[in-house]
mmCIF file of C-alpha atoms in Angstrom:
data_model
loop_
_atom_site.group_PDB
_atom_site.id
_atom_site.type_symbol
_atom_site.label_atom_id
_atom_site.label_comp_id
_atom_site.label_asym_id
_atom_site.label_seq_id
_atom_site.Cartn_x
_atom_site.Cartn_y
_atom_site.Cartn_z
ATOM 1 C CA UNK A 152 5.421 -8.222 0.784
ATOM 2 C CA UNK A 153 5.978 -5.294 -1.324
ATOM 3 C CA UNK A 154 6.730 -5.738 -4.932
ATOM 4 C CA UNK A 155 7.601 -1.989 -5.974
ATOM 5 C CA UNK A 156 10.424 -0.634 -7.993
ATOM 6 C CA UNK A 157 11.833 0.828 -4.491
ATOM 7 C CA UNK A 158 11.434 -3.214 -3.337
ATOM 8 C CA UNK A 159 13.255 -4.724 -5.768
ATOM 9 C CA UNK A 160 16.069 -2.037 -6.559
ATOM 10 C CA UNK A 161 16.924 -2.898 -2.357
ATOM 11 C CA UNK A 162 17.732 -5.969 -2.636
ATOM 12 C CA UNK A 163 19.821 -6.020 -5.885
ATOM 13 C CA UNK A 164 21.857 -2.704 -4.150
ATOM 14 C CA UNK A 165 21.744 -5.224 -1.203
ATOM 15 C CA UNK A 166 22.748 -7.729 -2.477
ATOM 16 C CA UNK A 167 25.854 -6.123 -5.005
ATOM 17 C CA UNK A 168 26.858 -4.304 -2.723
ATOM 18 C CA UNK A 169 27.098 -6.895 0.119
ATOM 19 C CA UNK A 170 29.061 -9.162 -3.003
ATOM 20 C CA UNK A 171 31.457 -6.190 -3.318
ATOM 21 C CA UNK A 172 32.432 -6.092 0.461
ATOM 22 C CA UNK A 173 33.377 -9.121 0.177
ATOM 23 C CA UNK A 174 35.423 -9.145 -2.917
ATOM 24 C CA UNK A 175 37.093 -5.596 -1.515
ATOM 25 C CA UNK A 176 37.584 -7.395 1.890
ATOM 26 C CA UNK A 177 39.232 -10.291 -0.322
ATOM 27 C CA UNK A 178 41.556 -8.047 -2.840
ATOM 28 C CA UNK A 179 42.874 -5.682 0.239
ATOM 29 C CA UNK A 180 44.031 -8.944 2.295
ATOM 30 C CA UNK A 181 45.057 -10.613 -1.104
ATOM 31 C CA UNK A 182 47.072 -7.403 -2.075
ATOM 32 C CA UNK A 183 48.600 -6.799 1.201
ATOM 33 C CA UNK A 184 50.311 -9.885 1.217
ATOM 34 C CA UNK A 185 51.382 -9.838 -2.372
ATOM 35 C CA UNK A 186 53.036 -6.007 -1.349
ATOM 36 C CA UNK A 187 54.632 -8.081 1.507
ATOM 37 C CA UNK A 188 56.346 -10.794 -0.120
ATOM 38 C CA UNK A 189 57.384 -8.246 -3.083
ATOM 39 C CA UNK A 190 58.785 -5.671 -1.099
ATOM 40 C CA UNK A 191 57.353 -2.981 -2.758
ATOM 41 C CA UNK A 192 58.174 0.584 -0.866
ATOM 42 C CA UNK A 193 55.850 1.284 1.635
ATOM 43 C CA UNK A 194 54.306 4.210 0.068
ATOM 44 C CA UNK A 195 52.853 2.393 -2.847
ATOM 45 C CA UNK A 196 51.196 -0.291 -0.580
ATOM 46 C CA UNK A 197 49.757 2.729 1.876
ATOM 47 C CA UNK A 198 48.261 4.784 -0.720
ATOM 48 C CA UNK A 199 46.727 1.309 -2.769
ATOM 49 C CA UNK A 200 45.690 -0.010 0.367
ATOM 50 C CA UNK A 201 44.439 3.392 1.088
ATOM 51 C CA UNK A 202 42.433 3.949 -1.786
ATOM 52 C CA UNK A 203 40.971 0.026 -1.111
ATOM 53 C CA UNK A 204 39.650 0.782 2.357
ATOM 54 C CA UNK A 205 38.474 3.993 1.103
ATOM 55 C CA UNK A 206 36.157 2.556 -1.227
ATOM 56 C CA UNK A 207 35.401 -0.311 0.698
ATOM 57 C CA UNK A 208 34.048 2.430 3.168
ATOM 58 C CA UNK A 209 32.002 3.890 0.660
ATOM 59 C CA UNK A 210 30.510 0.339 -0.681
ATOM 60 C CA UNK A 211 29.713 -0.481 3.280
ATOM 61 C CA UNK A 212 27.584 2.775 3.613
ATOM 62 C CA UNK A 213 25.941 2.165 0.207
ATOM 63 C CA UNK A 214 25.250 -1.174 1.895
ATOM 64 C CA UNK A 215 23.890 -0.145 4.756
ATOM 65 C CA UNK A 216 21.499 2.034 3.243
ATOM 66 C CA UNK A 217 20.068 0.295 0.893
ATOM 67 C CA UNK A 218 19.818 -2.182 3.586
ATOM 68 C CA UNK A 219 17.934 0.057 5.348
ATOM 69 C CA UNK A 220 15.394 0.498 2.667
ATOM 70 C CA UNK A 221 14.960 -2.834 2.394
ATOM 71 C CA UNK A 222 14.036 -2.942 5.801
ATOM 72 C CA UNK A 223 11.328 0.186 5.238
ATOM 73 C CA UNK A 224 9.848 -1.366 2.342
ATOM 74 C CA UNK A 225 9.606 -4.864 4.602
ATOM 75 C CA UNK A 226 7.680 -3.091 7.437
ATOM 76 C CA UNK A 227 5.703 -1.273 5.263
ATOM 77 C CA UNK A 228 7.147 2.142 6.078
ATOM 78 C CA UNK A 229 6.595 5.035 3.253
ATOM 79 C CA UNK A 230 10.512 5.889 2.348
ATOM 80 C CA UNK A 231 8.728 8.379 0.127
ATOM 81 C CA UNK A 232 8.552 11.274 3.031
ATOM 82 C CA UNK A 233 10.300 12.484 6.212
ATOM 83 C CA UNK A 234 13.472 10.269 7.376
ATOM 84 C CA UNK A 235 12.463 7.620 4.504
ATOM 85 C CA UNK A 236 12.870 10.284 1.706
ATOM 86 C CA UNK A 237 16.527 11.301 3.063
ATOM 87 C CA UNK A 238 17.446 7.624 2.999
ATOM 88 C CA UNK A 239 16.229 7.110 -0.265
ATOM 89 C CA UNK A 240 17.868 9.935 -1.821
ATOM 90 C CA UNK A 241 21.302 9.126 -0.224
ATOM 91 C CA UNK A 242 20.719 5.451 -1.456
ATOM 92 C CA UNK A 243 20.136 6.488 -4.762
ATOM 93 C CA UNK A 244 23.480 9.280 -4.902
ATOM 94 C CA UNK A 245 25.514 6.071 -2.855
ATOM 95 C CA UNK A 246 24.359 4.231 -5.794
ATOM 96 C CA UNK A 247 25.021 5.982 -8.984
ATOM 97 C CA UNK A 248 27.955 7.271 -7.357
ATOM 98 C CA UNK A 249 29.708 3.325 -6.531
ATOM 99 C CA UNK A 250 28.216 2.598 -10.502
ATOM 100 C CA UNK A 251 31.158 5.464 -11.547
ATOM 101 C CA UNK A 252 33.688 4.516 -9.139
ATOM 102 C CA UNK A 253 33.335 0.652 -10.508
ATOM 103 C CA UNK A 254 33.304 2.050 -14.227
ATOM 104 C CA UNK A 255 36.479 3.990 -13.544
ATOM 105 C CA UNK A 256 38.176 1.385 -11.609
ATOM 106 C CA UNK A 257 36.666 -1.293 -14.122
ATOM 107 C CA UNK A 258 39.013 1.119 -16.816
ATOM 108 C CA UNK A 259 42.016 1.273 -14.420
ATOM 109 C CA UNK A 260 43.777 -2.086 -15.156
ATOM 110 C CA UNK A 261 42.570 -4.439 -13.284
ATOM 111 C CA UNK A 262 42.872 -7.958 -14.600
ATOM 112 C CA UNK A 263 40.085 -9.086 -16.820
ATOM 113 C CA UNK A 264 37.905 -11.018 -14.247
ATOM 114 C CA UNK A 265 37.989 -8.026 -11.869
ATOM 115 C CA UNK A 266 36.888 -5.563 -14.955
ATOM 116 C CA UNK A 267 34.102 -8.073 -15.538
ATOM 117 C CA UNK A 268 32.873 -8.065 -11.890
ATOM 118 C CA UNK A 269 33.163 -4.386 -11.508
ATOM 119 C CA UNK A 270 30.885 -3.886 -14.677
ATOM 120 C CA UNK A 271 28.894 -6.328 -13.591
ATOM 121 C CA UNK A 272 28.062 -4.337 -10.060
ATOM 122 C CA UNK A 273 28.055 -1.144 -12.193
ATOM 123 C CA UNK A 274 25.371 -2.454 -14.279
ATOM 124 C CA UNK A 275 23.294 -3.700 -10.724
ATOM 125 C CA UNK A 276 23.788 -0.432 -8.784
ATOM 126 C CA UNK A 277 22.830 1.700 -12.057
ATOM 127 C CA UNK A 278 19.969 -0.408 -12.483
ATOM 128 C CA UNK A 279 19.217 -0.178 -9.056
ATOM 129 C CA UNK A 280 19.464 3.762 -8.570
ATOM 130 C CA UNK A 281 17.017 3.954 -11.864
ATOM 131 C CA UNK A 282 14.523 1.603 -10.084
ATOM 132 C CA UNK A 283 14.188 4.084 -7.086
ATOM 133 C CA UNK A 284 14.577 7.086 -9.099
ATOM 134 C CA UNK A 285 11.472 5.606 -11.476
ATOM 135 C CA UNK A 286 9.365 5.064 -8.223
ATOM 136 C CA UNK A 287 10.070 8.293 -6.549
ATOM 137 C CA UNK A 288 8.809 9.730 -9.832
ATOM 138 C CA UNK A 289 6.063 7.923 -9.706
ATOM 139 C CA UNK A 290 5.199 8.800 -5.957
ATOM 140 C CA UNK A 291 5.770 12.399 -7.419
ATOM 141 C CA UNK A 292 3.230 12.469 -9.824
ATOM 142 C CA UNK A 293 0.647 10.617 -7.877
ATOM 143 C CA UNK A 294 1.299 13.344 -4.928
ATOM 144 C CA UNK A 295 0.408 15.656 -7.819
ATOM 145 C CA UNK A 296 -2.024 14.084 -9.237
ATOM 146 C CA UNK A 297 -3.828 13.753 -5.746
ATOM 147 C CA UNK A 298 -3.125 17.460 -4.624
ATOM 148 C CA UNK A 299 -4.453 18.741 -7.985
ATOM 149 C CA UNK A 300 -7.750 17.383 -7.448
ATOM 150 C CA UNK A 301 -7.871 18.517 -3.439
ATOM 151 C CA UNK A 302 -6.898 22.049 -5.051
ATOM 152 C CA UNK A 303 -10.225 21.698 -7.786
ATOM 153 C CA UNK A 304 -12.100 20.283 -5.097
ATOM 154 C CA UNK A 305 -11.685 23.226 -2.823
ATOM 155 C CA UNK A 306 -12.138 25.642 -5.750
ATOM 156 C CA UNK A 307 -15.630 23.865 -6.343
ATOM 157 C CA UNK A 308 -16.286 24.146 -2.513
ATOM 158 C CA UNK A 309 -15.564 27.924 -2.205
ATOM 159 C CA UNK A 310 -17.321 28.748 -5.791
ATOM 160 C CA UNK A 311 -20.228 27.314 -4.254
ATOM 161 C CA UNK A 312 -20.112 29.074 -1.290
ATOM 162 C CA UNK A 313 -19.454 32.495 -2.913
ATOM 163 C CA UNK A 314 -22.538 31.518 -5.105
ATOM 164 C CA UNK A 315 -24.447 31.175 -1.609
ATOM 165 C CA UNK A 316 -23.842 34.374 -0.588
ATOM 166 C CA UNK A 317 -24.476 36.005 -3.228
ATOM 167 C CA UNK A 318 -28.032 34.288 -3.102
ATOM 168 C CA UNK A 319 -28.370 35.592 0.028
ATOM 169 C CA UNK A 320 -27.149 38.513 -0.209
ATOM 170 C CA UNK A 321 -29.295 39.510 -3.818
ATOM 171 C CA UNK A 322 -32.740 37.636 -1.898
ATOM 172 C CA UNK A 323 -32.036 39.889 1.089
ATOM 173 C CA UNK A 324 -31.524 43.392 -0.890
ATOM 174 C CA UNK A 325 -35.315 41.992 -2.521
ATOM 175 C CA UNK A 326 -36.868 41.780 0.817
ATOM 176 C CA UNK A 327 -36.346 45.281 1.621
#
């Protein structure tokens, strides 16, 4: 299996992000019945359990595609071109972007075990969106790297060539 950056920063985004779908899934049933037996207006308990399934929505995408880089790196696919390169790019914005909802949320008042489990996933997603962003990079400048020496190689090639007919061109003006 494939130890990359790209490897590893899928399954901790995986595997946070799979943890915080089931926490959200757990604090929107667990806050739903504490609006119930409160009686807090309606309003209040629509836009909070609003704003809960909203970001639950956006954890589950993050999920699924860093899941599905997971999957890419598994089978040996390159994520670092075509479909792969979309995927990886959304993964990465899913990423940093869930990392700043948890830090604001992690600010809003929640109770002190909830702060400390939203940091906790803000530290593993930011992580996580580093990792890929340090391979991409990588993959960048090794697509460079490569493409710089097919550009001297091909300079060689036609200097050569040019050099050839030249020859030719000098031994056939001697001939006549």
């Amino acid at each position: 299996m494939n130890k990359s950056k790209s490897f590893i920063a899928s399954i901790i985004s995986t595997t946070v992000s799979g943890l915080y779908i089931i926490a959200l899934l757990y604090m929107i049933v667990t806050s739903w019945l504490n609006f119930k037996k409160s009686g807090m207006d309606d309003i209040r308990m629509a836009v909070e359990g609003s704003l809960y399934l909203v970001l639950l929505l956006i954890i589950i995408i993050t999920f699924a595609l860093s899941l599905t880089l997971l999957i890419f790196k598994i089978k040996k696919k390159d994520i670092f071109t075509g479909q792969g390169r979309q995927i990886l790019l959304s993964t990465i914005f899913f990423d940093f972007f869930v990392a700043f909802l948890f830090f604001i949320i992690s600010l809003s008042g929640v109770g002190v075990l909830f702060a400390i489990l939203y940091v906790v996933g803000l530290i593993g997603l930011a992580v996580s969106g580093a990792l890929y962003l340090v391979d991409y990079n990588e993959d960048i400048k090794f697509k460079k790297a490569n493409k710089n020496k097919i550009d001297n190689t091909a300079v060689q090639d036609n200097f050569y060539k040019i050099n050839e007919i030249m020859d030719n061109k000098e031994s056939g003006e001697k001939k006549e």
